[in-house]
Short mmCIF file of C-alpha atoms and ligand atoms in Angstrom, two decimals:
data_model
loop_
_atom_site.label_atom_id
_atom_site.label_comp_id
_atom_site.label_asym_id
_atom_site.label_seq_id
_atom_site.Cartn_x
_atom_site.Cartn_y
_atom_site.Cartn_z
CA MET A 1 0.00 0.00 0.00
CA LYS A 2 1.31 3.41 -0.94
CA ASN A 3 -0.06 6.55 0.62
CA SER A 4 1.19 10.03 1.30
CA MET A 5 0.29 13.27 3.07
CA LYS A 6 1.75 16.71 3.62
CA PHE A 7 0.79 19.43 6.07
CA GLU A 8 2.16 22.63 7.49
CA PHE A 9 1.54 24.50 10.75
CA PRO A 10 2.97 27.37 12.81
CA ALA A 11 5.77 26.47 15.22
CA ARG A 12 3.77 26.89 18.40
CA SER A 13 3.73 24.49 21.33
CA GLU A 14 -0.02 23.86 21.16
CA ASN A 15 0.57 22.27 17.73
CA GLU A 16 2.87 19.55 19.08
CA LYS A 17 -0.11 17.40 19.97
CA LEU A 18 -1.77 18.05 16.62
CA ALA A 19 1.38 17.00 14.74
CA ARG A 20 1.96 13.73 16.60
CA THR A 21 -1.72 12.80 16.52
CA VAL A 22 -2.00 13.31 12.74
CA CYS A 23 1.23 11.35 12.17
CA ALA A 24 -0.02 8.47 14.32
CA ALA A 25 -3.39 8.43 12.57
CA PHE A 26 -1.62 8.22 9.21
CA VAL A 27 -0.35 4.65 9.90
CA LEU A 28 -3.53 3.21 11.39
CA GLY A 29 -4.32 1.53 8.06
CA LEU A 30 -1.26 -0.70 8.58
CA ASP A 31 -2.70 -2.06 11.85
CA PRO A 32 0.23 -1.03 14.04
CA THR A 33 0.51 -2.25 17.63
CA ILE A 34 -0.21 0.21 20.44
CA ASP A 35 3.53 0.30 21.16
CA GLU A 36 4.33 1.19 17.56
CA VAL A 37 1.79 4.04 17.63
CA ASP A 38 3.29 5.30 20.90
CA GLU A 39 6.79 5.17 19.46
CA ILE A 40 5.78 7.14 16.37
CA LYS A 41 3.96 9.73 18.49
CA THR A 42 6.96 10.18 20.74
CA ALA A 43 9.52 10.40 17.92
CA VAL A 44 7.41 12.95 16.01
CA SER A 45 6.87 14.95 19.18
CA GLU A 46 10.66 15.09 19.72
CA ALA A 47 11.33 16.29 16.18
CA VAL A 48 8.56 18.91 16.20
CA THR A 49 9.46 20.20 19.66
CA ASN A 50 13.06 20.61 18.49
CA CYS A 51 11.90 22.74 15.54
CA ILE A 52 9.96 25.00 17.92
CA ILE A 53 12.49 25.29 20.74
CA HIS A 54 15.78 25.14 18.86
CA GLY A 55 15.07 25.78 15.18
CA TYR A 56 12.97 28.87 15.76
CA ASP A 57 14.14 29.52 19.33
CA GLY A 58 10.52 29.97 20.41
CA GLY A 59 10.12 32.77 17.88
CA GLY A 60 7.79 31.04 15.46
CA GLY A 61 7.90 30.12 11.79
CA MET A 62 6.41 27.23 9.87
CA ILE A 63 6.95 23.50 10.27
CA GLU A 64 6.22 21.12 7.41
CA ILE A 65 5.58 17.41 7.71
CA GLU A 66 5.49 14.98 4.83
CA ALA A 67 4.69 11.33 5.36
CA GLU A 68 4.65 8.32 3.11
CA THR A 69 3.87 4.65 3.42
CA ASP A 70 5.43 2.06 1.14
CA GLY A 71 4.37 -1.47 1.97
CA ARG A 72 4.84 -1.74 5.73
CA ASP A 73 7.36 1.11 5.89
CA VAL A 74 6.34 4.56 7.02
CA THR A 75 8.57 7.61 6.60
CA TYR A 76 8.12 11.04 8.16
CA ILE A 77 10.01 14.09 6.95
CA ILE A 78 9.90 17.05 9.34
CA ARG A 79 11.26 20.39 8.17
CA ASP A 80 11.89 23.78 9.70
CA SER A 81 13.44 26.87 8.17
CA GLY A 82 15.07 27.93 11.41
CA CYS A 83 18.64 28.43 12.59
CA GLY A 84 19.96 25.00 11.58
CA ILE A 85 22.56 22.90 13.39
CA GLU A 86 26.29 23.70 13.22
CA ASP A 87 27.51 20.26 14.24
CA VAL A 88 24.94 17.53 13.62
CA LYS A 89 27.15 14.74 14.95
CA LYS A 90 27.60 16.50 18.27
CA ALA A 91 23.90 17.47 18.47
CA MET A 92 22.97 13.79 18.12
CA GLU A 93 25.14 12.63 21.02
CA PRO A 94 23.06 11.35 23.94
CA LEU A 95 22.62 14.00 26.67
CA TYR A 96 23.97 16.82 24.51
CA THR A 97 21.77 19.90 24.65
CA GLY A 98 22.33 23.35 23.26
CA LYS A 99 20.00 24.73 25.94
CA PRO A 100 21.33 23.48 29.30
CA ASP A 101 19.49 26.25 31.18
CA SER A 102 16.03 25.35 29.87
CA GLU A 103 15.48 21.95 31.53
CA ARG A 104 16.31 20.06 28.34
CA SER A 105 17.82 16.63 28.90
CA GLY A 106 19.46 16.13 25.52
CA MET A 107 17.46 12.94 24.95
CA GLY A 108 15.41 13.91 21.88
CA PHE A 109 17.62 12.43 19.15
CA SER A 110 18.33 9.31 21.22
CA ILE A 111 14.59 8.74 21.61
CA MET A 112 13.99 9.21 17.86
CA GLU A 113 16.77 6.71 17.13
CA ALA A 114 15.48 4.18 19.64
CA PHE A 115 11.84 4.38 18.56
CA MET A 116 12.30 4.48 14.78
CA ASP A 117 14.28 2.12 12.51
CA GLU A 118 16.20 4.82 10.68
CA LEU A 119 16.93 8.47 11.42
CA ARG A 120 18.60 10.95 9.10
CA VAL A 121 19.35 14.56 9.96
CA GLU A 122 20.28 17.16 7.40
CA SER A 123 20.89 20.72 8.42
CA SER A 124 22.40 23.89 7.06
CA PRO A 125 23.19 26.64 9.54
CA GLY A 126 21.01 29.67 8.93
CA ARG A 127 18.65 27.78 6.61
CA GLY A 128 16.97 25.04 8.58
CA THR A 129 16.82 21.37 9.46
CA VAL A 130 15.27 18.29 7.89
CA ILE A 131 14.62 15.15 9.93
CA ALA A 132 13.74 11.95 8.06
CA MET A 133 12.58 8.97 10.11
CA ARG A 134 11.52 5.56 8.87
CA LYS A 135 9.81 2.77 10.73
CA ARG A 136 8.72 -0.69 9.68
CA ILE A 137 5.32 -1.64 11.04
CA SER A 138 5.29 -5.28 12.13
CA GLU A 139 3.27 -7.82 10.21
CA ASP A 140 -0.20 -8.29 11.63
CA ASP A 141 -0.29 -11.92 12.74
CA GLY A 142 -3.82 -11.79 14.05
CA MET B 1 -3.20 19.28 38.42
CA GLU B 2 -4.55 17.86 41.64
CA THR B 3 -2.12 17.74 44.55
CA MET B 4 -2.13 16.65 48.17
CA LEU B 5 0.28 16.98 51.03
CA ILE B 6 1.34 14.13 53.29
CA ALA B 7 2.45 16.26 56.22
CA LYS B 8 4.17 13.50 58.20
CA GLN B 9 6.57 12.74 55.36
CA ARG B 10 6.66 16.32 54.13
CA MET B 11 5.69 14.94 50.76
CA LEU B 12 3.87 16.74 47.98
CA VAL B 13 1.89 14.31 45.80
CA MET B 14 0.77 15.37 42.34
CA ARG B 15 -1.69 13.42 40.22
CA LEU B 16 -0.51 14.12 36.70
CA ARG B 17 -3.09 13.92 33.96
CA GLY B 18 -3.19 13.83 30.16
CA GLU B 19 -0.23 14.43 27.87
CA ILE B 20 3.09 15.79 29.13
CA ASP B 21 4.98 17.60 26.41
CA HIS B 22 6.72 20.94 25.90
CA HIS B 23 3.31 22.64 25.79
CA THR B 24 2.19 21.36 29.19
CA ALA B 25 5.52 20.93 30.98
CA GLY B 26 5.92 24.58 31.97
CA GLY B 27 2.63 24.63 33.90
CA ILE B 28 3.53 21.46 35.80
CA ARG B 29 6.95 22.87 36.67
CA LYS B 30 5.49 26.14 37.97
CA GLN B 31 2.79 24.44 40.02
CA LEU B 32 5.24 22.02 41.64
CA GLU B 33 7.73 24.75 42.51
CA ARG B 34 5.01 27.00 43.92
CA GLU B 35 3.39 24.28 46.03
CA LEU B 36 6.73 23.01 47.32
CA LYS B 37 7.49 26.51 48.62
CA MET B 38 4.02 27.06 50.08
CA SER B 39 3.74 23.68 51.78
CA GLY B 40 7.25 23.30 53.12
CA ALA B 41 7.41 19.83 51.59
CA VAL B 42 10.82 18.41 50.72
CA ASN B 43 9.77 15.25 48.87
CA ILE B 44 7.78 14.94 45.66
CA ALA B 45 5.70 11.96 44.51
CA LEU B 46 4.35 11.96 40.97
CA ASP B 47 1.39 9.74 40.14
CA PHE B 48 1.51 8.82 36.44
CA LYS B 49 -1.71 6.77 36.42
CA GLU B 50 -3.65 9.20 34.22
CA VAL B 51 -0.73 10.18 31.99
CA THR B 52 -1.41 9.09 28.42
CA PHE B 53 1.71 10.46 26.75
CA MET B 54 5.11 11.81 27.70
CA ASP B 55 8.21 12.87 25.76
CA SER B 56 11.60 14.33 26.71
CA SER B 57 9.96 17.53 27.98
CA GLY B 58 8.57 15.42 30.84
CA ILE B 59 12.03 14.03 31.50
CA GLY B 60 13.26 17.62 31.76
CA VAL B 61 10.58 18.46 34.35
CA ILE B 62 11.47 15.39 36.44
CA ILE B 63 15.20 16.15 36.39
CA GLY B 64 14.53 19.80 37.24
CA ARG B 65 12.34 18.93 40.26
CA TYR B 66 14.86 16.29 41.37
CA LYS B 67 17.42 19.08 41.59
CA THR B 68 15.01 21.14 43.70
CA VAL B 69 14.19 18.37 46.20
CA ARG B 70 17.78 17.23 46.41
CA ALA B 71 18.77 20.75 47.45
CA LEU B 72 16.10 20.53 50.18
CA GLY B 73 17.44 17.16 51.34
CA GLY B 74 14.42 15.32 49.94
CA SER B 75 13.68 12.66 47.35
CA MET B 76 11.56 12.01 44.34
CA VAL B 77 9.06 9.17 43.86
CA ILE B 78 7.43 8.16 40.58
CA TYR B 79 4.63 5.60 40.59
CA ASN B 80 1.90 4.12 38.41
CA ALA B 81 3.82 4.76 35.18
CA SER B 82 2.79 2.84 32.06
CA GLU B 83 5.15 0.56 30.13
CA GLN B 84 5.81 3.28 27.55
CA ILE B 85 6.67 5.85 30.18
CA ARG B 86 8.83 3.42 32.18
CA ARG B 87 10.83 2.76 29.04
CA LEU B 88 11.47 6.48 28.64
CA LEU B 89 12.42 6.79 32.32
CA ASP B 90 14.88 3.91 31.96
CA MET B 91 16.43 5.30 28.78
CA SER B 92 17.10 8.64 30.38
CA GLY B 93 18.56 7.31 33.62
CA ILE B 94 15.75 8.57 35.88
CA ARG B 95 16.04 5.33 37.86
CA ARG B 96 19.33 6.63 39.22
CA ILE B 97 17.79 9.79 40.68
CA ALA B 98 14.23 8.78 41.62
CA VAL B 99 12.40 5.91 43.26
CA ILE B 100 10.28 4.24 40.57
CA CYS B 101 7.58 2.02 42.03
CA SER B 102 4.00 0.83 41.58
CA THR B 103 2.13 2.45 44.46
CA LEU B 104 2.39 5.49 46.69
CA SER B 105 2.68 3.37 49.83
CA GLU B 106 5.61 1.51 48.34
CA GLY B 107 7.26 4.86 47.71
CA LEU B 108 6.51 6.07 51.25
CA ASN B 109 8.02 2.89 52.69
CA ILE B 110 11.23 3.43 50.77
CA ILE B 111 11.39 7.06 51.93
CA ASN B 112 10.70 6.03 55.55
CA SER B 113 13.36 3.35 55.46
CA GLY B 114 15.89 6.01 54.51
CA LYS B 115 16.84 4.05 51.41
CA ALA B 116 15.61 6.63 48.95
CA ILE B 117 18.03 7.93 46.39
CA ARG B 118 19.33 11.40 47.11
N1 LIG C 201 15.42 21.58 14.48
C1 LIG C 201 16.55 21.99 15.10
N2 LIG C 201 17.09 23.21 14.81
C2 LIG C 201 18.22 23.64 15.43
N3 LIG C 201 18.88 22.92 16.36
C3 LIG C 201 18.40 21.71 16.70
C4 LIG C 201 17.22 21.18 16.09
N4 LIG C 201 16.99 19.96 16.60
C5 LIG C 201 17.98 19.74 17.51
N5 LIG C 201 18.85 20.78 17.57
C6 LIG C 201 20.07 20.87 18.41
O1 LIG C 201 20.42 19.57 18.83
C7 LIG C 201 20.45 19.49 20.26
C8 LIG C 201 20.05 18.11 20.73
O2 LIG C 201 18.67 17.85 20.47
P1 LIG C 201 17.90 16.82 21.38
O3 LIG C 201 16.48 16.79 20.98
O4 LIG C 201 18.62 15.51 21.38
O5 LIG C 201 18.07 17.43 22.85
P2 LIG C 201 17.32 18.70 23.48
O6 LIG C 201 16.20 19.13 22.62
O7 LIG C 201 18.34 19.72 23.79
O8 LIG C 201 16.74 18.10 24.84
P3 LIG C 201 15.40 17.20 24.99
O9 LIG C 201 15.02 16.75 23.60
O10 LIG C 201 15.82 16.05 25.85
O11 LIG C 201 14.41 18.06 25.62
C9 LIG C 201 19.54 20.61 20.72
O12 LIG C 201 19.83 21.03 22.02
C10 LIG C 201 19.83 21.69 19.67
O13 LIG C 201 21.02 22.37 19.99
MG1 LIG C 202 14.78 17.82 21.89
#
């Protein structure tokens, strides 16, 4: 089954729930387990929250999400046009945070990696960040 | 969020509800800090029974409040967390700074026995 969607919303915290809920609903046709839905919700929430807090530094802008299913694979692409990341490798290290004074634990990328099967981060400083995450939804043996 | 005070243990109990993310974390942080000050409590217990979602913003709130209670000589208890939330707590090392258990009384026993993590 192939399907796709694309949507855009302002980088405001009240839209975090909207984004993860829409992304979770998108895979329901593949009969995911409750755990798989939770994992997708959490990973999307991490990516979107990062766009709001870090990409736009709370200042606002637009976030775009594209999603696609191909067989039992689902891919989410989450884009901001914010400040970008200077050193992606360092940003992805567990416990690294660029905002140590804001109660951030530096766990976002680690959670995305743990909950999805593949994570790619592309960023250009001053232009924005693109997060691509893929997950394989387990075969329904029911 | 609903809170109660267990005066004998100087423990502030908060029943968390709904989804804990960046949007809701700030309110929880403010309420906990305010009520800690007002009540004179030094320990915090967080009831996760009604929490349906949490991401790293919740982890940030827990670590932040741990720092507050540690400075007061108190401890942090987390109970009733779902599988999904326990997994997140484990991943982020919360087990090293808080008592994670199934019921409030279990948490109180650990605090009373003096074995709580500080
Ligand atoms: N979209 C983005 N735009 C700019 N910088 C980003 C973006 N996403 C992540 N970063 C940078 O990468 C760092 C690590 O991100 P990560 O999500 O792992 O941790 P965090 O957001 O700091 O903390 P937590 O996610 O635990 O609350 C961030 O602190 C920030 O410096
Ligand atoms: Mg993050």
